[in-house]
Amino acid sequence: MTPPDPRPVALSARGLTKDFRGFRAVKDVDLDVVDGEVHALVGPNGAGKTTLFNLLTGFIPPTAGTITVHGRDITGRTPEQIAHEGVARSFQITSLFDHLNPREHVELALQGMAGGGLRFWRSDSVLRRFRGRAEELVEEVGLADLVERPAGELAYGQKRALEMALVLALDPKVMLLDEPTAGMGREDVDRTIALVRRIATGRTVVFVDHNMHVVGSLADHVTVLMAGEVLARGTYDEVRTDERVITAYLGEDSHA
Amino acid sequence: MSSPTSTSDATGTGAALAGTGGFLGRSRRGWLLVGLGLVLALALPWFVYPPVAMDIACWALFAVALDLLLGYAGLLSFGHAAFWGGSAYVAGLAAIEWGLPFPLAALLGAVFAMALAWPVGVLSVRRSGIYFAMVTLAFAQMLFFVVNQWRGLTGGENGLQGVPAHFFGVEAVEDQAFYFYYAALPIIVAGMWFAWRVVHSPFGRVLVATRDNPARARALGYDVERYRVLVFVLSAGLAGLAGGIFAISHGFVSLQEVAWQTSGKVVLITVLGGIGTLWGGIAGAVVIVLLEDFLASSGFDGIGIITGAVFIVVVLLFRRGVWGTLSDLLGRRTGRSHAVERSISAGDGEEPTA
């Protein structure tokens, strides 16, 4: 009964399955993310990575299976409840409020955790109590100079950095980052790797990425998905040399 | 010396508002606009027939109430006549049966509208877009049916006749539309202030976020449906306040107040004026009520054709409505408010994946 890793499991899925009108996007997936590790989900397009993310964060309900966070069953909870359980996610498609500036974004996120958003009778100047912390977080992701700029006017890499600040604002135990470096140039990718490494201290991170440089630099463990199923798992080096993974990525002929 | 609240930091604080160009920016220009609006409101019955001035004020508050929902939460209700008209009947009955002074009768109507809006909101906010509009329309039609059938209470097709305007025995107010207007105006203005308070509250900020990007708001821990139900109830309360005053100022309540045409008219006024600004509803009400009055008094039959045509022209030529276009001409819009308008018209703020 002793687990192979002495550290407790932060995020766990058992038999997770999702059907979309007869198409099984995620099939019987077991996942164990150890507390404090950085865990990568990889796999070709259509492998079910984003569906798995949406399941883990409550955006879609599973057809079967259970999800636990630090031992608590969160299956069937809504996204906002899961956020309050300390699981925060970023979005693959940059998903921001165009008219709010970075500080206001983070203030909104801080208030979301602190509560009090329903107070329609108060002036929004009560949000000023979040200002100091908001500015710290904006600075932490490298947007200190752009604190007043509407998000609609930020460059792509800056928007992705702001996504990170929003995730951090929730002070989550578990962070799920959906393709944090998608569409980035080399320089932004390296900056993001450094950022994720910095914010991962003391937290559990699960991320999806296609860039093997990113996966190799960040991940303690890798789970490879293929057509909705777990194909392989292990450290980056184990997975990289796994025959089935090579076949899945490169096709049958490549190692003939 | 004039306004102690205005700050020299006009851009900074103004820019901190989560909403959208707003009704009262916290800038000197915002206060100027409010002052100008109040002066015009006070002068109105000197220039237009007082009952028409009262109609303008009531429809303006009704449109502001709808804008709270449409402009800030992105929810198009096509059943707001239920709250305006439902309150009109309650206020009318309270005035007839209990002899309540009209401000209290209207307030009672508003409370009734909110109580009605709570279950309707809970059941309709699960839908958005056209489905939300249809569900709200369906509930409003149910109320129309009840009001039409319950003749003993509502008078059916005849409506409620002889609604008295009690006002603590002040005869000038009770008998003359001119003075009634001044007694009712503070309530209308208070209703508009309330809408402004809601927009510029922590709640208002979250509301705009749920409008622009509900999935992101959920991921930040906000229960989006709860926010939508609350704004629906608040909007219904203001619509009810306006409807109650409207009914008492006319001295009768007609079945028209709960009919779908009334829901349509307030949408038309709000969109014509420009959504997401609060001021737009006021501008729209001035244009439409004055136009209808002019057409009716010149004996023209097809009022709907003209107001419909004006609506089409405004929507096609000035996509952001009368108020949005006026603000543009005055150079008041910033890049920031344009971003808001874009996100409203595009329906989302998403970028294509690279």
Short mmCIF file of N, CA and C in Angstrom, two decimals, chain B residues 164-277:
data_model
loop_
_atom_site.label_atom_id
_atom_site.label_comp_id
_atom_site.label_asym_id
_atom_site.label_seq_id
_atom_site.Cartn_x
_atom_site.Cartn_y
_atom_site.Cartn_z
N PRO B 164 -55.58 57.41 -8.35
CA PRO B 164 -55.31 58.73 -7.79
C PRO B 164 -53.82 58.94 -7.52
N ALA B 165 -53.39 60.18 -7.66
CA ALA B 165 -52.00 60.51 -7.34
C ALA B 165 -51.98 61.18 -5.97
N HIS B 166 -51.92 60.38 -4.93
CA HIS B 166 -51.84 60.96 -3.58
C HIS B 166 -50.43 61.46 -3.32
N PHE B 167 -50.36 62.63 -2.69
CA PHE B 167 -49.03 63.11 -2.29
C PHE B 167 -49.15 63.91 -1.00
N PHE B 168 -49.43 63.24 0.08
CA PHE B 168 -49.46 63.84 1.41
C PHE B 168 -50.34 65.10 1.45
N GLY B 169 -51.42 65.08 0.66
CA GLY B 169 -52.35 66.20 0.68
C GLY B 169 -51.89 67.47 -0.01
N VAL B 170 -50.77 67.40 -0.73
CA VAL B 170 -50.33 68.60 -1.47
C VAL B 170 -51.12 68.67 -2.77
N GLU B 171 -52.09 69.56 -2.83
CA GLU B 171 -53.05 69.54 -3.93
C GLU B 171 -52.42 69.86 -5.28
N ALA B 172 -51.46 70.77 -5.27
CA ALA B 172 -50.84 71.15 -6.55
C ALA B 172 -50.24 69.91 -7.23
N VAL B 173 -49.57 69.09 -6.44
CA VAL B 173 -48.94 67.89 -6.99
C VAL B 173 -50.00 66.87 -7.41
N GLU B 174 -51.04 66.75 -6.60
CA GLU B 174 -52.06 65.73 -6.86
C GLU B 174 -52.90 66.07 -8.10
N ASP B 175 -53.03 67.36 -8.39
CA ASP B 175 -53.94 67.75 -9.48
C ASP B 175 -53.23 68.19 -10.75
N GLN B 176 -52.01 68.70 -10.65
CA GLN B 176 -51.40 69.30 -11.84
C GLN B 176 -50.13 68.55 -12.26
N ALA B 177 -50.15 68.17 -13.52
CA ALA B 177 -49.03 67.39 -14.07
C ALA B 177 -47.70 68.13 -13.90
N PHE B 178 -47.76 69.46 -14.00
CA PHE B 178 -46.54 70.26 -13.90
C PHE B 178 -45.85 70.05 -12.55
N TYR B 179 -46.62 70.09 -11.47
CA TYR B 179 -46.03 69.93 -10.14
C TYR B 179 -45.74 68.46 -9.82
N PHE B 180 -46.60 67.59 -10.37
CA PHE B 180 -46.36 66.16 -10.18
C PHE B 180 -44.98 65.78 -10.70
N TYR B 181 -44.63 66.37 -11.84
CA TYR B 181 -43.33 66.09 -12.44
C TYR B 181 -42.21 66.38 -11.46
N TYR B 182 -42.29 67.53 -10.79
CA TYR B 182 -41.21 67.89 -9.86
C TYR B 182 -41.20 67.02 -8.60
N ALA B 183 -42.38 66.49 -8.26
CA ALA B 183 -42.43 65.58 -7.11
C ALA B 183 -41.84 64.22 -7.48
N ALA B 184 -42.01 63.83 -8.74
CA ALA B 184 -41.56 62.50 -9.18
C ALA B 184 -40.10 62.49 -9.61
N LEU B 185 -39.63 63.64 -10.08
CA LEU B 185 -38.27 63.70 -10.63
C LEU B 185 -37.19 63.18 -9.66
N PRO B 186 -37.26 63.56 -8.36
CA PRO B 186 -36.22 63.05 -7.45
C PRO B 186 -36.18 61.52 -7.40
N ILE B 187 -37.34 60.88 -7.54
CA ILE B 187 -37.36 59.41 -7.50
C ILE B 187 -36.68 58.85 -8.76
N ILE B 188 -36.99 59.47 -9.89
CA ILE B 188 -36.38 59.04 -11.15
C ILE B 188 -34.86 59.21 -11.07
N VAL B 189 -34.43 60.38 -10.57
CA VAL B 189 -32.99 60.66 -10.48
C VAL B 189 -32.33 59.69 -9.49
N ALA B 190 -33.02 59.40 -8.39
CA ALA B 190 -32.47 58.45 -7.43
C ALA B 190 -32.31 57.07 -8.06
N GLY B 191 -33.27 56.68 -8.89
CA GLY B 191 -33.19 55.41 -9.60
C GLY B 191 -31.97 55.38 -10.52
N MET B 192 -31.73 56.49 -11.20
CA MET B 192 -30.58 56.55 -12.11
C MET B 192 -29.27 56.55 -11.33
N TRP B 193 -29.29 57.24 -10.19
CA TRP B 193 -28.09 57.22 -9.36
C TRP B 193 -27.81 55.78 -8.91
N PHE B 194 -28.85 55.07 -8.56
CA PHE B 194 -28.69 53.69 -8.12
C PHE B 194 -28.05 52.85 -9.23
N ALA B 195 -28.52 53.04 -10.47
CA ALA B 195 -27.94 52.30 -11.59
C ALA B 195 -26.46 52.62 -11.74
N TRP B 196 -26.13 53.90 -11.55
CA TRP B 196 -24.71 54.31 -11.65
C TRP B 196 -23.90 53.66 -10.54
N ARG B 197 -24.49 53.63 -9.34
CA ARG B 197 -23.81 53.00 -8.20
C ARG B 197 -23.50 51.52 -8.49
N VAL B 198 -24.48 50.85 -9.06
CA VAL B 198 -24.31 49.43 -9.37
C VAL B 198 -23.19 49.23 -10.39
N VAL B 199 -23.20 50.08 -11.43
CA VAL B 199 -22.19 49.93 -12.49
C VAL B 199 -20.79 50.17 -11.93
N HIS B 200 -20.67 51.13 -11.03
CA HIS B 200 -19.35 51.47 -10.50
C HIS B 200 -19.12 50.87 -9.12
N SER B 201 -19.55 49.66 -8.94
CA SER B 201 -19.33 48.94 -7.68
C SER B 201 -18.46 47.72 -7.98
N PRO B 202 -17.97 47.04 -6.95
CA PRO B 202 -17.25 45.78 -7.20
C PRO B 202 -18.11 44.83 -8.03
N PHE B 203 -19.40 44.82 -7.73
CA PHE B 203 -20.33 43.98 -8.47
C PHE B 203 -20.34 44.35 -9.96
N GLY B 204 -20.36 45.67 -10.22
CA GLY B 204 -20.39 46.14 -11.61
C GLY B 204 -19.16 45.68 -12.38
N ARG B 205 -18.02 45.69 -11.72
CA ARG B 205 -16.79 45.24 -12.39
C ARG B 205 -16.88 43.77 -12.77
N VAL B 206 -17.36 42.97 -11.84
CA VAL B 206 -17.47 41.54 -12.12
C VAL B 206 -18.49 41.32 -13.24
N LEU B 207 -19.56 42.11 -13.19
CA LEU B 207 -20.61 41.98 -14.19
C LEU B 207 -20.05 42.17 -15.61
N VAL B 208 -19.26 43.22 -15.78
CA VAL B 208 -18.69 43.49 -17.10
C VAL B 208 -17.76 42.34 -17.50
N ALA B 209 -17.06 41.79 -16.52
CA ALA B 209 -16.17 40.65 -16.81
C ALA B 209 -16.98 39.43 -17.24
N THR B 210 -18.11 39.20 -16.59
CA THR B 210 -18.94 38.04 -16.97
C THR B 210 -19.55 38.26 -18.35
N ARG B 211 -19.77 39.52 -18.71
CA ARG B 211 -20.29 39.81 -20.04
C ARG B 211 -19.24 39.52 -21.11
N ASP B 212 -18.02 39.99 -20.85
CA ASP B 212 -16.98 39.89 -21.87
C ASP B 212 -16.40 38.49 -21.98
N ASN B 213 -16.35 37.77 -20.88
CA ASN B 213 -15.64 36.50 -20.91
C ASN B 213 -16.09 35.61 -19.76
N PRO B 214 -17.30 35.04 -19.89
CA PRO B 214 -17.85 34.28 -18.76
C PRO B 214 -16.96 33.13 -18.32
N ALA B 215 -16.31 32.45 -19.27
CA ALA B 215 -15.48 31.30 -18.88
C ALA B 215 -14.31 31.76 -18.01
N ARG B 216 -13.71 32.89 -18.37
CA ARG B 216 -12.58 33.40 -17.59
C ARG B 216 -13.05 33.80 -16.20
N ALA B 217 -14.24 34.43 -16.14
CA ALA B 217 -14.77 34.85 -14.84
C ALA B 217 -15.01 33.63 -13.95
N ARG B 218 -15.50 32.53 -14.55
CA ARG B 218 -15.71 31.30 -13.76
C ARG B 218 -14.39 30.78 -13.24
N ALA B 219 -13.38 30.78 -14.11
CA ALA B 219 -12.08 30.26 -13.69
C ALA B 219 -11.47 31.12 -12.59
N LEU B 220 -11.91 32.37 -12.47
CA LEU B 220 -11.42 33.22 -11.38
C LEU B 220 -12.24 33.04 -10.11
N GLY B 221 -13.21 32.12 -10.17
CA GLY B 221 -13.95 31.80 -8.95
C GLY B 221 -15.30 32.49 -8.83
N TYR B 222 -15.77 33.13 -9.90
CA TYR B 222 -17.06 33.83 -9.83
C TYR B 222 -18.19 32.94 -10.33
N ASP B 223 -19.25 32.88 -9.53
CA ASP B 223 -20.45 32.14 -9.91
C ASP B 223 -21.27 33.05 -10.85
N VAL B 224 -21.05 32.90 -12.14
CA VAL B 224 -21.59 33.84 -13.13
C VAL B 224 -23.11 33.94 -13.06
N GLU B 225 -23.77 32.81 -12.86
CA GLU B 225 -25.24 32.85 -12.84
C GLU B 225 -25.79 33.66 -11.68
N ARG B 226 -25.12 33.57 -10.55
CA ARG B 226 -25.59 34.35 -9.41
C ARG B 226 -25.52 35.86 -9.70
N TYR B 227 -24.43 36.27 -10.38
CA TYR B 227 -24.29 37.67 -10.74
C TYR B 227 -25.38 38.09 -11.72
N ARG B 228 -25.70 37.19 -12.64
CA ARG B 228 -26.72 37.52 -13.63
C ARG B 228 -28.10 37.61 -13.00
N VAL B 229 -28.40 36.72 -12.06
CA VAL B 229 -29.70 36.79 -11.40
C VAL B 229 -29.82 38.11 -10.63
N LEU B 230 -28.75 38.48 -9.92
CA LEU B 230 -28.82 39.71 -9.12
C LEU B 230 -29.03 40.93 -10.01
N VAL B 231 -28.31 41.02 -11.12
CA VAL B 231 -28.47 42.21 -11.96
C VAL B 231 -29.86 42.20 -12.61
N PHE B 232 -30.38 41.03 -12.88
CA PHE B 232 -31.72 40.92 -13.45
C PHE B 232 -32.75 41.47 -12.46
N VAL B 233 -32.60 41.11 -11.19
CA VAL B 233 -33.53 41.57 -10.16
C VAL B 233 -33.40 43.08 -9.97
N LEU B 234 -32.17 43.59 -9.93
CA LEU B 234 -31.97 45.03 -9.74
C LEU B 234 -32.56 45.81 -10.92
N SER B 235 -32.34 45.29 -12.12
CA SER B 235 -32.87 45.93 -13.32
C SER B 235 -34.40 45.94 -13.28
N ALA B 236 -34.98 44.83 -12.87
CA ALA B 236 -36.44 44.74 -12.78
C ALA B 236 -36.98 45.74 -11.76
N GLY B 237 -36.26 45.91 -10.65
CA GLY B 237 -36.70 46.86 -9.63
C GLY B 237 -36.76 48.28 -10.18
N LEU B 238 -35.74 48.67 -10.93
CA LEU B 238 -35.74 50.02 -11.51
C LEU B 238 -36.82 50.16 -12.58
N ALA B 239 -36.99 49.12 -13.37
CA ALA B 239 -38.06 49.14 -14.38
C ALA B 239 -39.41 49.28 -13.68
N GLY B 240 -39.56 48.61 -12.55
CA GLY B 240 -40.81 48.69 -11.80
C GLY B 240 -41.04 50.08 -11.23
N LEU B 241 -39.98 50.68 -10.71
CA LEU B 241 -40.09 52.04 -10.19
C LEU B 241 -40.60 52.98 -11.27
N ALA B 242 -40.01 52.87 -12.45
CA ALA B 242 -40.41 53.71 -13.57
C ALA B 242 -41.86 53.43 -13.96
N GLY B 243 -42.22 52.15 -14.03
CA GLY B 243 -43.58 51.79 -14.45
C GLY B 243 -44.64 52.26 -13.45
N GLY B 244 -44.31 52.19 -12.17
CA GLY B 244 -45.25 52.63 -11.15
C GLY B 244 -45.54 54.12 -11.26
N ILE B 245 -44.48 54.90 -11.42
CA ILE B 245 -44.66 56.36 -11.54
C ILE B 245 -45.42 56.68 -12.83
N PHE B 246 -45.08 55.97 -13.89
CA PHE B 246 -45.74 56.19 -15.18
C PHE B 246 -47.26 56.00 -15.03
N ALA B 247 -47.65 54.87 -14.41
CA ALA B 247 -49.08 54.56 -14.28
C ALA B 247 -49.80 55.63 -13.48
N ILE B 248 -49.20 56.03 -12.34
CA ILE B 248 -49.89 57.00 -11.49
C ILE B 248 -49.95 58.37 -12.16
N SER B 249 -48.89 58.71 -12.90
CA SER B 249 -48.91 60.01 -13.59
C SER B 249 -50.01 60.06 -14.64
N HIS B 250 -50.35 58.89 -15.22
CA HIS B 250 -51.41 58.87 -16.22
C HIS B 250 -52.79 58.76 -15.60
N GLY B 251 -52.86 58.29 -14.36
CA GLY B 251 -54.16 58.13 -13.71
C GLY B 251 -54.87 56.85 -14.11
N PHE B 252 -54.24 56.03 -14.90
CA PHE B 252 -54.83 54.72 -15.21
C PHE B 252 -53.71 53.76 -15.59
N VAL B 253 -54.05 52.46 -15.53
CA VAL B 253 -53.09 51.43 -15.96
C VAL B 253 -53.74 50.67 -17.09
N SER B 254 -53.11 50.65 -18.24
CA SER B 254 -53.70 49.91 -19.35
C SER B 254 -52.96 48.60 -19.56
N LEU B 255 -53.64 47.68 -20.20
CA LEU B 255 -53.08 46.36 -20.50
C LEU B 255 -51.80 46.49 -21.34
N GLN B 256 -51.73 47.61 -22.07
CA GLN B 256 -50.55 47.90 -22.88
C GLN B 256 -49.24 47.80 -22.07
N GLU B 257 -49.32 48.15 -20.78
CA GLU B 257 -48.08 48.21 -19.98
C GLU B 257 -47.43 46.84 -19.80
N VAL B 258 -48.21 45.76 -19.89
CA VAL B 258 -47.60 44.42 -19.76
C VAL B 258 -47.49 43.72 -21.11
N ALA B 259 -47.81 44.44 -22.20
CA ALA B 259 -47.80 43.81 -23.53
C ALA B 259 -46.38 43.74 -24.09
N TRP B 260 -46.15 42.84 -25.01
CA TRP B 260 -44.80 42.67 -25.55
C TRP B 260 -44.30 43.90 -26.29
N GLN B 261 -45.26 44.71 -26.82
CA GLN B 261 -44.83 45.91 -27.53
C GLN B 261 -44.05 46.85 -26.59
N THR B 262 -44.43 46.83 -25.32
CA THR B 262 -43.73 47.68 -24.34
C THR B 262 -42.30 47.17 -24.13
N SER B 263 -42.15 45.85 -24.06
CA SER B 263 -40.80 45.27 -23.97
C SER B 263 -39.97 45.67 -25.19
N GLY B 264 -40.61 45.63 -26.35
CA GLY B 264 -39.93 45.98 -27.59
C GLY B 264 -39.53 47.44 -27.61
N LYS B 265 -40.44 48.30 -27.11
CA LYS B 265 -40.18 49.74 -27.16
C LYS B 265 -38.97 50.11 -26.29
N VAL B 266 -38.85 49.48 -25.14
CA VAL B 266 -37.73 49.86 -24.26
C VAL B 266 -36.41 49.35 -24.84
N VAL B 267 -36.45 48.21 -25.52
CA VAL B 267 -35.23 47.73 -26.19
C VAL B 267 -34.86 48.72 -27.29
N LEU B 268 -35.87 49.15 -28.04
CA LEU B 268 -35.63 50.10 -29.13
C LEU B 268 -35.02 51.40 -28.59
N ILE B 269 -35.61 51.91 -27.51
CA ILE B 269 -35.10 53.17 -26.92
C ILE B 269 -33.65 53.00 -26.46
N THR B 270 -33.37 51.88 -25.82
CA THR B 270 -32.03 51.67 -25.25
C THR B 270 -30.99 51.50 -26.34
N VAL B 271 -31.31 50.70 -27.34
CA VAL B 271 -30.34 50.47 -28.42
C VAL B 271 -30.17 51.75 -29.24
N LEU B 272 -31.28 52.43 -29.49
CA LEU B 272 -31.21 53.70 -30.22
C LEU B 272 -30.31 54.69 -29.49
N GLY B 273 -30.46 54.75 -28.18
CA GLY B 273 -29.66 55.69 -27.39
C GLY B 273 -28.20 55.26 -27.31
N GLY B 274 -27.95 53.98 -27.32
CA GLY B 274 -26.58 53.46 -27.20
C GLY B 274 -26.44 52.68 -25.91
N ILE B 275 -26.01 51.42 -26.02
CA ILE B 275 -25.97 50.58 -24.83
C ILE B 275 -24.62 50.69 -24.12
N GLY B 276 -24.65 50.30 -22.86
CA GLY B 276 -23.42 50.28 -22.07
C GLY B 276 -22.92 51.65 -21.67
N THR B 277 -23.83 52.64 -21.61
CA THR B 277 -23.40 53.98 -21.22
C THR B 277 -24.30 54.58 -20.15
#
